[in-house]
Amino acid sequence: MSRTPPAPPSPLRHLLGLGIATALCAGLLAPHPAQADDMAMRQALADARQGSWSRIDQRTDRVDHLLDGYIEYHRLRHALPDVAPQSINDFIARHDDSPLAGWLRGLAQTAYGRAGNFAALLAVSDGEPIGTERQCYYYTALLEREPSAAAAGGRALWRVGSSQPNACDPLFQRLRASGALTTEDDWTRLMLAWENGSTGLVNHLRRLIDDPAWRDALNAFDRVNADPSQVATLPARLGPDGSAGPSLLAATFHRLTRDNTAAALAAWQRLGEQATLDAEQRRSIEHDLAFYAMARGVPGSQPWVDRALPRLEADDLYELRVRNALAARDWQAVFDWVPKMPDSVRTESRWQYWLGRASTELGDPTTARSAFEAAAQGRNFFAFAAADRLGRPYALNDASRPVPPERIAQVAQTPAVQRVAALYRIDEPGLARSEWVALLERSDHAHSEAMAAYAIQQGWYELAVQASISARAWDALAWRFPHAFEPEFVKWGASRGVDPYFLMGIARRESAFNQRAQSPVGARGLMQLMPDTARHLSSRRNIPYAGVESLEDPEVNVAFGSAYIRDMLDRYSNNRIAAAAAYNAGPGRVDRWLANGNQPFDLFVESIPFRETREYVLAVLAYRAIFESLAKGSSEGVKMLSDAERNAYYDASMRSG
């Protein structure tokens, strides 16, 4: 019978505990008790969202609350557009330390724009709004006051390759009537829409251009639109001043490269040197050709690609070149191309590791050791893999440090932080996070650090991670990798026979320890469980399940998440690399990837075709090593992978059963 091991010691007790304990003893920090009027505020906010003002106004248990701004926000929101802009500006001024100010400004701009009250819209605006619909209203409002600015903004909104909201139509019509929008603008948009594959917009724009001076350009477009391989028939000069020729040539190569890369490359090798194109058009064509030629493995394209890469100097192309060489196990090409990468890429642990691997395969131990030593300076999957090869502990590069109690106390007294606490008390985590992020945007590095420390003290783990990012405190591991919800991970890890640090690595990657996280597709909680997965596990494993909302309970979420990852470990011979890949991409895909390969662990991970899954696996395994190292106070003796995981060949035999 297995026993639950003790919770791993949190490094925060050493790094931050003294400062927080001192502050508590001094009375500088007090935990946030439930306020007597919180329940009244919670109900009032629910009523405000529905516009039930009579219920709010008739309540006798309502007292002043630090979240009253949310009630006023909804009162003004529901009254728009029949609200004087001065009332909006007064609210914005009084709540300029809250996201409420920006939200109400945006809502007012939309409401005034839809109502045609452009004077009010300009009165509440402080420059170009965020969002296309609002921008169209804004520039329509500017037509009389600042026509040149309105024309410039409107032309920018027109010259895009996709459809724009109906709200933009009056602006475009007025700009066209004034001559600010021309046939040249229509042609530019036609090319962008064609490149973007927006067929309906292409047809609309093609009909819109009805100018005899553009007849030759339109005829040429019709020809290559029907058959992009006719690119060689395009005249160099098209349109009234000849400028339509280069843009049509560039757009045609864009389409042909995606439709038939081999044909596009052959055409470019014939036409490229003589083509009348500017530097950016030429570079864009060659970048597309190089990328698709490598991604699709176009036969015979490699010599041209290898000549093009040095002049294109694109990080993504160099990375794809090396990854293709790794897929082919062309170690000489890996050895040759890694040093040619731009410095910003070449020095990364990933590529230094692969330089070391290539050097090892080519029998150059001196270069291999030098490359592995460079790689091992980092804190990631490939850095740890390099350290394993060198037989040395991982370089955690931990720069966590205690925050003075007085700075933590200052954070606690910040109105925005007090609102965060109040929003958590009334079960509004989304609004709490918005308040936190808005405060971070206004905070300097030191204040962001103090916010991170305070968030840890409060158990707001996801907010601590967010603060560490805002402070760019990449080496403050106590904040970036808090030992959040340790009891749940330890308990269910022991119950399922799953490494608890592995579970923590998954949760850190999935949700950054946000227990209420929801994905666009409906995944919930710390380990981002899909409700259907939970229902299936509940039925098969007899795990109690109380519905979707219960997945936001850490205990429930980790119970289900650990059960699912246990299933994946059972499926793949207890291999955490394959199990992590399956957790992200699904076991069916991992089965196919294993069936198509016979590779060591590093080549298998690098060969995962989905970038998201590839980076997911790299992160989860590195995170688990970091969590274990922090818990033990050192990376001495910590191994990211077991011997079996490191020495196995990843193929169909790994699939159990």
XYZ file of C-alpha atoms in Angstrom:
657
model
C 0.000 0.000 0.000
C 1.527 3.277 -1.030
C 1.922 6.088 1.438
C 1.615 9.778 0.617
C 5.093 11.315 0.907
C 5.501 14.584 2.776
C 4.998 17.738 0.731
C 8.264 18.900 -0.825
C 9.626 21.882 1.087
C 8.801 25.150 -0.608
C 11.789 27.354 -1.429
C 9.610 30.319 -0.566
C 9.973 29.547 3.113
C 13.637 30.331 2.728
C 13.452 33.106 0.168
C 10.378 35.092 1.147
C 9.082 33.662 4.361
C 11.212 35.767 6.671
C 10.133 39.046 5.096
C 6.459 38.099 5.127
C 6.533 36.688 8.638
C 8.207 39.850 9.894
C 5.577 41.985 8.205
C 2.736 39.973 9.701
C 4.219 40.155 13.179
C 4.660 43.896 12.828
C 1.029 44.250 11.874
C 1.886 45.618 8.428
C 0.039 42.885 6.584
C -3.311 41.556 7.579
C -5.043 38.732 5.786
C -8.126 39.843 3.882
C -11.152 38.849 5.980
C -14.554 38.572 4.357
C -16.127 42.001 4.616
C -19.599 42.251 6.035
C -20.878 43.993 2.922
C -19.244 41.641 0.397
C -22.384 39.572 -0.115
C -24.402 42.720 -0.705
C -21.823 43.853 -3.272
C -21.875 40.477 -4.983
C -25.640 40.648 -5.386
C -25.501 44.293 -6.445
C -22.959 43.492 -9.142
C -25.141 40.675 -10.439
C -28.113 43.050 -10.536
C -26.032 45.775 -12.214
C -25.000 43.458 -14.997
C -28.668 42.812 -15.696
C -29.605 46.478 -15.386
C -31.884 45.780 -12.412
C -31.472 49.224 -10.890
C -34.673 49.148 -8.863
C -33.411 46.147 -6.918
C -30.099 47.892 -6.234
C -31.722 51.184 -5.222
C -34.236 49.494 -2.911
C -31.700 47.453 -0.946
C -31.207 48.595 2.640
C -28.109 46.495 3.391
C -25.915 48.272 0.826
C -23.075 50.342 2.278
C -20.138 52.060 0.684
C -17.795 49.486 -0.818
C -14.434 49.817 -2.545
C -15.965 48.090 -5.581
C -18.743 50.658 -5.998
C -17.054 51.817 -9.203
C -18.191 48.567 -10.840
C -21.819 49.402 -10.070
C -21.430 52.907 -11.494
C -19.676 51.460 -14.547
C -22.650 49.253 -15.340
C -25.107 52.064 -14.674
C -23.353 54.262 -17.242
C -22.873 51.358 -19.654
C -26.568 50.546 -19.699
C -27.488 54.211 -20.213
C -25.280 54.716 -23.284
C -25.500 56.487 -25.687
C -27.840 58.758 -23.704
C -25.090 59.837 -21.339
C -23.280 63.172 -21.553
C -19.620 62.705 -22.511
C -18.666 64.773 -19.460
C -20.118 62.053 -17.244
C -17.977 59.485 -19.036
C -14.861 61.630 -18.678
C -15.584 62.253 -15.002
C -15.785 58.491 -14.418
C -12.563 57.908 -16.361
C -10.751 60.529 -14.303
C -11.965 59.079 -11.000
C -11.098 55.512 -11.980
C -7.912 56.052 -13.959
C -6.143 53.398 -11.835
C -8.628 50.709 -12.888
C -9.345 48.902 -16.161
C -12.894 50.227 -15.775
C -11.754 53.551 -17.228
C -10.561 52.068 -20.501
C -13.504 49.705 -20.754
C -16.040 52.505 -20.378
C -14.181 54.727 -22.837
C -14.312 51.959 -25.441
C -17.984 51.240 -24.851
C -18.808 54.943 -25.099
C -16.881 55.291 -28.360
C -18.833 52.392 -29.859
C -22.186 53.624 -28.575
C -21.650 57.220 -29.691
C -20.359 56.042 -33.070
C -23.365 53.824 -33.700
C -25.659 56.687 -32.707
C -23.841 59.087 -35.022
C -22.955 61.354 -32.095
C -19.458 62.083 -33.350
C -18.915 65.168 -31.226
C -19.441 63.049 -28.101
C -17.171 60.345 -29.479
C -14.321 62.808 -29.936
C -14.975 64.291 -26.507
C -14.265 60.949 -24.787
C -11.402 59.902 -27.076
C -7.723 60.345 -26.343
C -6.365 59.297 -29.729
C -7.029 56.398 -32.075
C -9.201 53.793 -30.321
C -8.514 50.094 -30.118
C -10.610 48.003 -32.494
C -11.518 48.421 -36.150
C -15.164 49.400 -35.643
C -14.226 52.147 -33.188
C -11.419 53.336 -35.441
C -13.862 53.723 -38.315
C -16.218 55.765 -36.158
C -13.297 57.821 -34.881
C -11.991 58.743 -38.325
C -15.510 59.459 -39.526
C -15.813 61.874 -36.616
C -12.496 63.495 -37.619
C -13.553 64.135 -41.226
C -14.716 67.668 -40.539
C -12.212 68.595 -37.841
C -8.999 67.023 -39.191
C -9.623 65.842 -42.768
C -6.003 64.916 -43.520
C -5.736 62.741 -40.415
C -9.105 61.181 -41.212
C -7.989 60.413 -44.763
C -4.736 58.816 -43.612
C -6.522 56.689 -41.022
C -9.267 55.699 -43.429
C -6.823 54.690 -46.169
C -4.959 52.493 -43.688
C -8.237 50.809 -42.757
C -9.085 50.286 -46.431
C -5.743 48.820 -47.483
C -6.147 45.423 -45.809
C -6.703 41.957 -47.239
C -9.909 41.114 -45.370
C -13.409 42.503 -45.037
C -13.983 45.339 -42.604
C -17.061 45.941 -40.385
C -20.113 47.639 -41.877
C -19.375 50.563 -39.570
C -16.534 51.463 -41.927
C -18.730 51.859 -44.999
C -19.764 55.509 -44.402
C -16.127 56.485 -43.860
C -14.999 54.760 -47.040
C -17.852 56.276 -49.046
C -17.045 59.793 -47.931
C -13.327 59.341 -48.556
C -14.040 58.027 -52.046
C -16.374 60.931 -52.788
C -13.675 63.379 -51.718
C -11.013 61.653 -53.811
C -9.010 60.516 -50.789
C -9.596 56.874 -51.780
C -8.405 56.144 -55.310
C -8.269 53.281 -57.756
C -4.659 52.749 -56.702
C -5.908 52.061 -53.176
C -8.455 49.615 -54.610
C -5.720 47.816 -56.562
C -3.526 47.573 -53.468
C -6.384 46.065 -51.523
C -7.185 43.682 -54.377
C -3.625 42.344 -54.256
C -3.768 41.961 -50.472
C -7.137 40.214 -50.600
C -5.901 37.851 -53.320
C -2.828 36.956 -51.291
C -5.059 36.422 -48.267
C -7.424 34.100 -50.113
C -10.445 36.347 -49.445
C -12.384 35.268 -52.521
C -15.543 37.282 -51.847
C -13.581 40.476 -51.282
C -11.491 39.800 -54.404
C -14.634 39.541 -56.506
C -16.053 42.729 -54.977
C -12.874 44.724 -55.582
C -12.506 43.367 -59.116
C -15.951 44.754 -59.928
C -15.215 48.004 -58.128
C -12.240 48.875 -60.317
C -13.810 50.297 -63.468
C -11.230 52.593 -64.985
C -9.993 52.231 -68.593
C -6.501 53.246 -67.467
C -6.357 50.038 -65.385
C -7.707 47.729 -68.091
C -4.332 46.111 -68.879
C -3.681 45.441 -65.195
C -7.128 43.909 -64.737
C -6.727 41.662 -67.774
C -3.363 40.488 -66.488
C -4.858 39.850 -63.052
C -7.725 37.839 -64.547
C -5.179 35.650 -66.339
C -3.034 34.801 -63.303
C -6.035 34.608 -60.980
C -7.290 31.754 -63.131
C -3.819 30.200 -63.422
C -0.936 31.579 -61.302
C 1.540 29.512 -63.312
C 1.056 32.135 -66.067
C 3.324 34.419 -64.043
C 5.888 34.461 -66.851
C 3.380 36.204 -69.144
C 3.034 39.274 -66.921
C 4.306 42.550 -68.422
C 6.759 44.523 -66.309
C 4.587 47.666 -66.436
C 0.874 47.681 -65.792
C -1.611 50.355 -64.777
C -1.585 54.078 -65.592
C 1.935 54.692 -64.246
C 3.336 51.152 -64.524
C 3.362 50.585 -60.759
C 0.765 47.805 -60.821
C 3.187 45.392 -62.497
C 5.524 44.699 -59.556
C 2.696 44.335 -57.040
C 0.854 41.858 -59.295
C 4.064 39.892 -59.864
C 4.723 39.687 -56.114
C 1.128 38.662 -55.371
C 1.190 36.024 -58.113
C 4.351 34.464 -56.711
C 2.729 34.507 -53.280
C -0.194 32.464 -54.615
C 1.851 30.179 -56.837
C 4.310 29.371 -54.047
C 1.455 28.078 -51.922
C -0.285 26.283 -54.782
C 2.761 24.719 -56.442
C 6.076 25.518 -54.783
C 8.164 23.596 -57.316
C 6.623 25.535 -60.219
C 7.057 28.835 -58.353
C 10.730 28.141 -57.675
C 11.367 27.181 -61.301
C 9.642 30.375 -62.482
C 11.589 32.522 -60.032
C 14.905 31.047 -61.134
C 14.011 32.069 -64.696
C 12.498 35.478 -63.954
C 13.874 36.647 -60.641
C 17.016 38.433 -61.758
C 15.207 40.513 -64.380
C 12.073 41.219 -62.341
C 11.342 44.843 -61.529
C 10.708 44.624 -57.806
C 11.708 46.616 -54.776
C 13.906 45.046 -52.096
C 11.032 44.156 -49.781
C 8.991 42.500 -52.543
C 12.015 40.470 -53.652
C 12.832 39.424 -50.107
C 9.220 38.412 -49.403
C 9.092 36.219 -52.518
C 12.388 34.507 -51.734
C 11.493 33.995 -48.076
C 8.242 32.281 -49.086
C 10.016 30.126 -51.634
C 12.743 29.052 -49.213
C 10.264 28.308 -46.422
C 7.829 26.277 -48.504
C 10.589 24.492 -50.412
C 12.045 23.252 -47.123
C 8.705 22.613 -45.416
C 7.426 20.585 -48.373
C 10.727 18.963 -49.273
C 10.639 20.119 -52.892
C 13.060 17.861 -54.808
C 16.184 19.613 -56.080
C 15.449 22.844 -54.187
C 18.139 22.565 -51.507
C 21.045 24.145 -53.462
C 18.982 27.254 -54.242
C 17.722 27.438 -50.643
C 21.257 27.169 -49.275
C 22.385 30.048 -51.486
C 19.376 32.175 -50.499
C 19.582 31.755 -46.723
C 22.651 33.951 -46.089
C 21.143 36.925 -47.919
C 17.705 36.487 -46.333
C 19.104 36.227 -42.781
C 15.774 35.029 -41.383
C 15.756 33.205 -38.056
C 12.846 30.957 -39.008
C 14.577 29.809 -42.194
C 17.808 28.911 -40.417
C 15.882 27.001 -37.773
C 13.924 25.079 -40.411
C 17.145 24.293 -42.292
C 18.726 22.774 -39.195
C 15.560 20.927 -38.194
C 15.350 19.405 -41.667
C 18.964 18.298 -41.352
C 18.151 16.713 -37.991
C 15.165 14.899 -39.490
C 17.473 13.488 -42.163
C 20.220 12.830 -39.576
C 22.516 14.831 -41.783
C 24.986 15.636 -39.026
C 27.403 17.392 -41.344
C 24.684 19.850 -42.384
C 23.788 20.479 -38.732
C 27.480 21.100 -37.987
C 27.756 23.476 -40.955
C 24.544 25.471 -40.472
C 24.338 26.102 -36.739
C 27.419 28.381 -36.795
C 25.856 30.360 -39.663
C 22.741 31.215 -37.669
C 22.355 34.818 -36.459
C 23.938 35.293 -33.040
C 20.550 35.801 -31.394
C 19.594 32.252 -32.423
C 22.906 30.414 -32.596
C 23.740 31.011 -28.933
C 20.486 29.478 -27.650
C 20.880 26.266 -25.668
C 18.816 24.389 -28.238
C 21.144 25.002 -31.137
C 24.346 24.700 -29.124
C 23.069 21.330 -27.938
C 22.522 20.219 -31.521
C 25.941 21.486 -32.511
C 27.321 19.317 -29.719
C 25.313 16.309 -30.912
C 26.479 16.782 -34.493
C 30.091 17.154 -33.365
C 29.775 13.951 -31.344
C 28.400 12.047 -34.324
C 31.171 13.416 -36.540
C 33.892 12.395 -34.081
C 34.878 15.867 -32.866
C 34.767 15.609 -29.036
C 36.491 18.957 -28.488
C 33.862 20.965 -30.337
C 31.143 18.776 -28.837
C 32.217 19.505 -25.269
C 32.519 23.223 -25.936
C 29.025 23.314 -27.444
C 27.490 21.265 -24.628
C 29.111 23.551 -22.054
C 27.622 26.591 -23.787
C 24.207 24.913 -23.959
C 24.276 23.882 -20.298
C 24.393 27.512 -19.139
C 20.683 27.870 -19.853
C 17.580 26.734 -17.957
C 15.527 24.689 -20.366
C 15.120 21.208 -21.823
C 18.173 21.310 -24.065
C 20.323 22.980 -21.425
C 19.449 20.205 -18.981
C 20.028 17.537 -21.638
C 23.468 19.039 -22.284
C 24.232 19.070 -18.549
C 23.284 15.400 -18.377
C 25.795 14.638 -21.106
C 28.468 16.508 -19.179
C 27.487 14.850 -15.911
C 26.952 18.109 -14.061
C 24.071 19.695 -12.108
C 21.629 21.948 -13.893
C 22.295 25.697 -13.960
C 19.161 27.072 -12.350
C 20.479 30.665 -12.396
C 18.058 31.460 -9.575
C 18.052 35.131 -8.606
C 15.096 35.009 -6.215
C 15.519 37.375 -3.318
C 13.503 38.473 -0.316
C 11.418 41.601 -0.676
C 11.582 44.049 2.259
C 8.452 43.845 4.430
C 7.734 47.550 4.022
C 7.539 47.183 0.238
C 5.129 44.250 0.589
C 3.041 46.329 2.992
C 2.934 49.186 0.477
C 1.535 46.800 -2.125
C -1.129 45.657 0.328
C -2.296 49.255 0.773
C -2.542 49.993 -2.964
C -6.204 50.653 -3.858
C -5.980 48.449 -6.931
C -4.627 45.534 -4.897
C -7.361 46.000 -2.316
C -9.871 45.788 -5.148
C -8.174 42.578 -6.329
C -8.653 41.066 -2.884
C -12.270 42.192 -2.755
C -12.989 40.768 -6.195
C -11.560 37.419 -5.144
C -13.771 37.521 -2.045
C -16.898 37.915 -4.163
C -15.730 35.222 -6.610
C -14.803 37.474 -9.534
C -11.340 36.098 -10.469
C -11.469 37.420 -14.031
C -12.029 40.981 -12.862
C -9.359 40.528 -10.183
C -6.847 39.490 -12.809
C -7.774 42.485 -14.986
C -7.171 44.864 -12.076
C -3.826 43.179 -11.375
C -2.630 43.360 -14.973
C -3.671 47.009 -15.257
C -1.657 47.822 -12.135
C 1.365 45.937 -13.475
C 1.230 48.014 -16.648
C 1.616 51.149 -14.519
C 4.276 49.736 -12.182
C 8.047 49.924 -12.314
C 10.322 46.917 -11.891
C 10.634 47.227 -8.108
C 6.886 47.537 -7.556
C 6.221 44.542 -9.834
C 8.658 42.491 -7.756
C 6.867 43.502 -4.567
C 3.543 42.605 -6.179
C 4.898 39.152 -7.010
C 5.985 38.619 -3.419
C 2.631 39.804 -2.111
C 0.765 37.540 -4.524
C 2.711 34.531 -3.247
C 1.846 35.510 0.329
C -1.837 35.687 -0.598
C -1.819 32.433 -2.548
C -2.543 34.256 -5.825
C -0.094 32.056 -7.673
C -1.149 32.922 -11.218
C -0.830 36.614 -10.370
C 2.680 36.039 -9.021
C 3.658 34.446 -12.331
C 2.126 37.394 -14.203
C 4.023 39.871 -12.006
C 7.329 38.088 -12.599
C 6.761 38.367 -16.337
C 5.883 42.051 -16.094
C 8.993 42.692 -14.005
C 11.031 40.641 -16.516
C 12.307 38.784 -13.466
C 13.098 35.685 -15.514
C 15.461 34.323 -12.866
C 13.161 34.904 -9.881
C 12.182 31.249 -9.747
C 10.267 31.543 -6.481
C 7.739 33.691 -8.321
C 7.865 32.056 -11.730
C 7.628 28.526 -10.323
C 5.741 28.744 -7.031
C 5.025 25.493 -5.237
C 1.319 26.066 -5.669
C -1.292 23.570 -4.486
C 1.441 21.219 -3.258
C -0.840 19.061 -1.100
C -3.081 18.222 -4.056
C -0.210 17.367 -6.402
C 1.589 15.274 -3.783
C -1.573 13.457 -2.702
C -2.784 12.549 -6.161
C 0.703 11.901 -7.495
C 1.182 9.283 -4.789
C -2.310 7.872 -5.338
C -1.807 7.471 -9.094
C 1.881 6.624 -8.986
C 2.760 9.786 -10.914
C 5.729 12.028 -10.199
C 4.163 15.084 -8.462
C 6.739 17.385 -10.046
C 5.573 16.140 -13.449
C 2.010 17.065 -12.510
C 3.181 20.492 -11.377
C 5.071 20.972 -14.648
C 1.899 20.205 -16.611
C -0.198 22.573 -14.503
C 2.389 25.338 -14.760
C 2.383 25.063 -18.547
C -1.374 24.603 -18.883
C -2.687 27.328 -16.588
C 0.211 29.017 -14.762
C -1.615 27.721 -11.644
C -4.813 29.614 -12.416
C -7.376 27.271 -10.884
C -10.215 28.994 -12.755
C -8.540 29.081 -16.157
C -10.824 28.384 -19.117
C -9.582 27.743 -22.632
C -11.460 28.808 -25.791
C -12.441 25.159 -26.362
C -13.744 24.665 -22.826
C -10.835 23.111 -20.903
C -10.965 23.989 -17.214
C -8.777 24.500 -14.220
C -5.187 23.866 -13.201
C -4.547 20.990 -15.597
C -7.015 22.186 -18.248
C -9.331 19.197 -18.233
C -12.009 18.912 -20.869
C -15.431 18.188 -19.323
C -15.913 15.199 -21.658
C -12.599 13.757 -20.476
C -13.664 14.201 -16.855
C -17.011 12.487 -17.505
C -15.261 9.584 -19.228
C -12.746 9.196 -16.403
C -15.498 9.457 -13.817
C -17.370 6.575 -15.408
C -14.330 4.377 -16.070
C -12.404 5.025 -12.851
C -15.354 5.693 -10.537
C -14.144 9.207 -9.674
C -16.914 11.436 -8.305
C -17.733 14.240 -10.741
C -20.060 17.108 -9.865
C -20.067 18.904 -13.207
C -18.023 21.407 -15.155
C -17.751 23.983 -12.382
C -16.173 21.417 -10.059
C -13.120 21.308 -12.318
C -12.165 24.709 -10.927
C -11.618 23.056 -7.544
C -7.875 22.166 -7.391
C -8.600 18.924 -5.528
C -11.031 17.745 -8.200
C -8.966 18.993 -11.124
C -5.745 17.311 -10.024
C -7.636 14.111 -9.220
C -8.850 13.934 -12.818
C -5.686 15.308 -14.419
C -3.481 12.824 -12.608
C -5.798 9.989 -13.650
C -5.610 11.012 -17.292
C -1.822 11.386 -17.324
C -1.619 7.986 -15.562
C -3.537 6.513 -18.490
C -1.076 8.095 -20.894
C 1.894 6.790 -18.911
C 0.387 3.309 -18.978
C -0.105 3.629 -22.724
C 3.526 4.605 -23.352
C 5.538 2.356 -21.029
C 5.741 5.004 -18.286
C 7.495 7.424 -20.669
C 6.829 11.028 -19.676
C 7.915 12.523 -23.021
C 5.310 10.542 -24.948
C 2.717 11.019 -22.205
C 3.197 14.800 -22.177
C 2.891 14.905 -25.961
C -0.331 12.888 -25.751
C -1.715 15.153 -23.009
C -1.340 18.082 -25.394
C -1.991 16.618 -28.853
C -3.936 13.439 -28.128
C -2.699 9.839 -28.029
C -3.776 9.060 -31.586
C -1.293 11.540 -33.004
C 1.497 10.349 -30.728
C 0.836 6.767 -31.838
C 1.372 7.867 -35.452
C 4.533 9.821 -34.632
C 6.010 6.825 -32.848
C 5.002 4.467 -35.660
C 6.861 6.617 -38.185
C 10.104 6.832 -36.239
C 12.943 5.015 -34.558
C 14.759 7.828 -32.808
C 16.530 8.772 -29.602
C 14.618 11.041 -27.233
C 16.078 14.325 -28.493
C 15.424 13.665 -32.162
C 11.918 12.432 -31.364
C 11.034 15.637 -29.539
C 12.544 17.804 -32.294
C 10.605 15.833 -34.912
C 7.164 16.479 -33.397
C 5.400 18.206 -36.302
C 3.211 20.539 -34.222
C 5.200 23.466 -32.853
C 2.747 23.883 -29.976
C 3.187 20.270 -28.880
C 6.938 20.339 -29.416
C 7.351 23.399 -27.209
C 4.848 21.992 -24.715
C 6.888 18.825 -24.169
C 10.127 20.780 -23.857
C 8.556 23.106 -21.281
C 6.810 20.473 -19.149
C 9.902 18.293 -18.740
C 12.115 21.278 -17.973
C 9.571 22.655 -15.506
C 9.388 19.370 -13.609
C 13.189 19.428 -13.176
C 13.009 23.027 -11.939
C 10.278 22.209 -9.418
C 12.230 19.258 -8.059
C 15.425 21.309 -7.833
C 13.669 24.137 -5.991
C 12.049 21.724 -3.555
C 15.399 20.121 -2.773
C 17.240 23.422 -2.655
C 19.674 22.329 -5.370
C 19.753 20.587 -8.742
C 22.397 18.192 -7.448
C 21.136 14.693 -8.200
C 18.090 15.919 -10.115
C 17.524 14.278 -13.476
C 15.055 15.684 -15.973
C 14.636 12.254 -17.578
C 14.985 8.749 -16.260
C 17.637 6.482 -17.730
C 14.891 4.602 -19.551
C 13.513 7.812 -21.094
C 16.950 9.050 -22.071
C 18.213 5.766 -23.544
C 15.049 4.499 -25.233
C 14.432 4.559 -28.946
C 11.114 6.150 -29.662
C 9.141 3.924 -32.011
C 5.962 1.873 -32.164
C 7.280 -0.579 -29.542
C 6.823 2.106 -26.882
C 3.058 1.789 -27.259
C 1.888 -0.656 -24.597
C -0.824 -3.180 -25.331
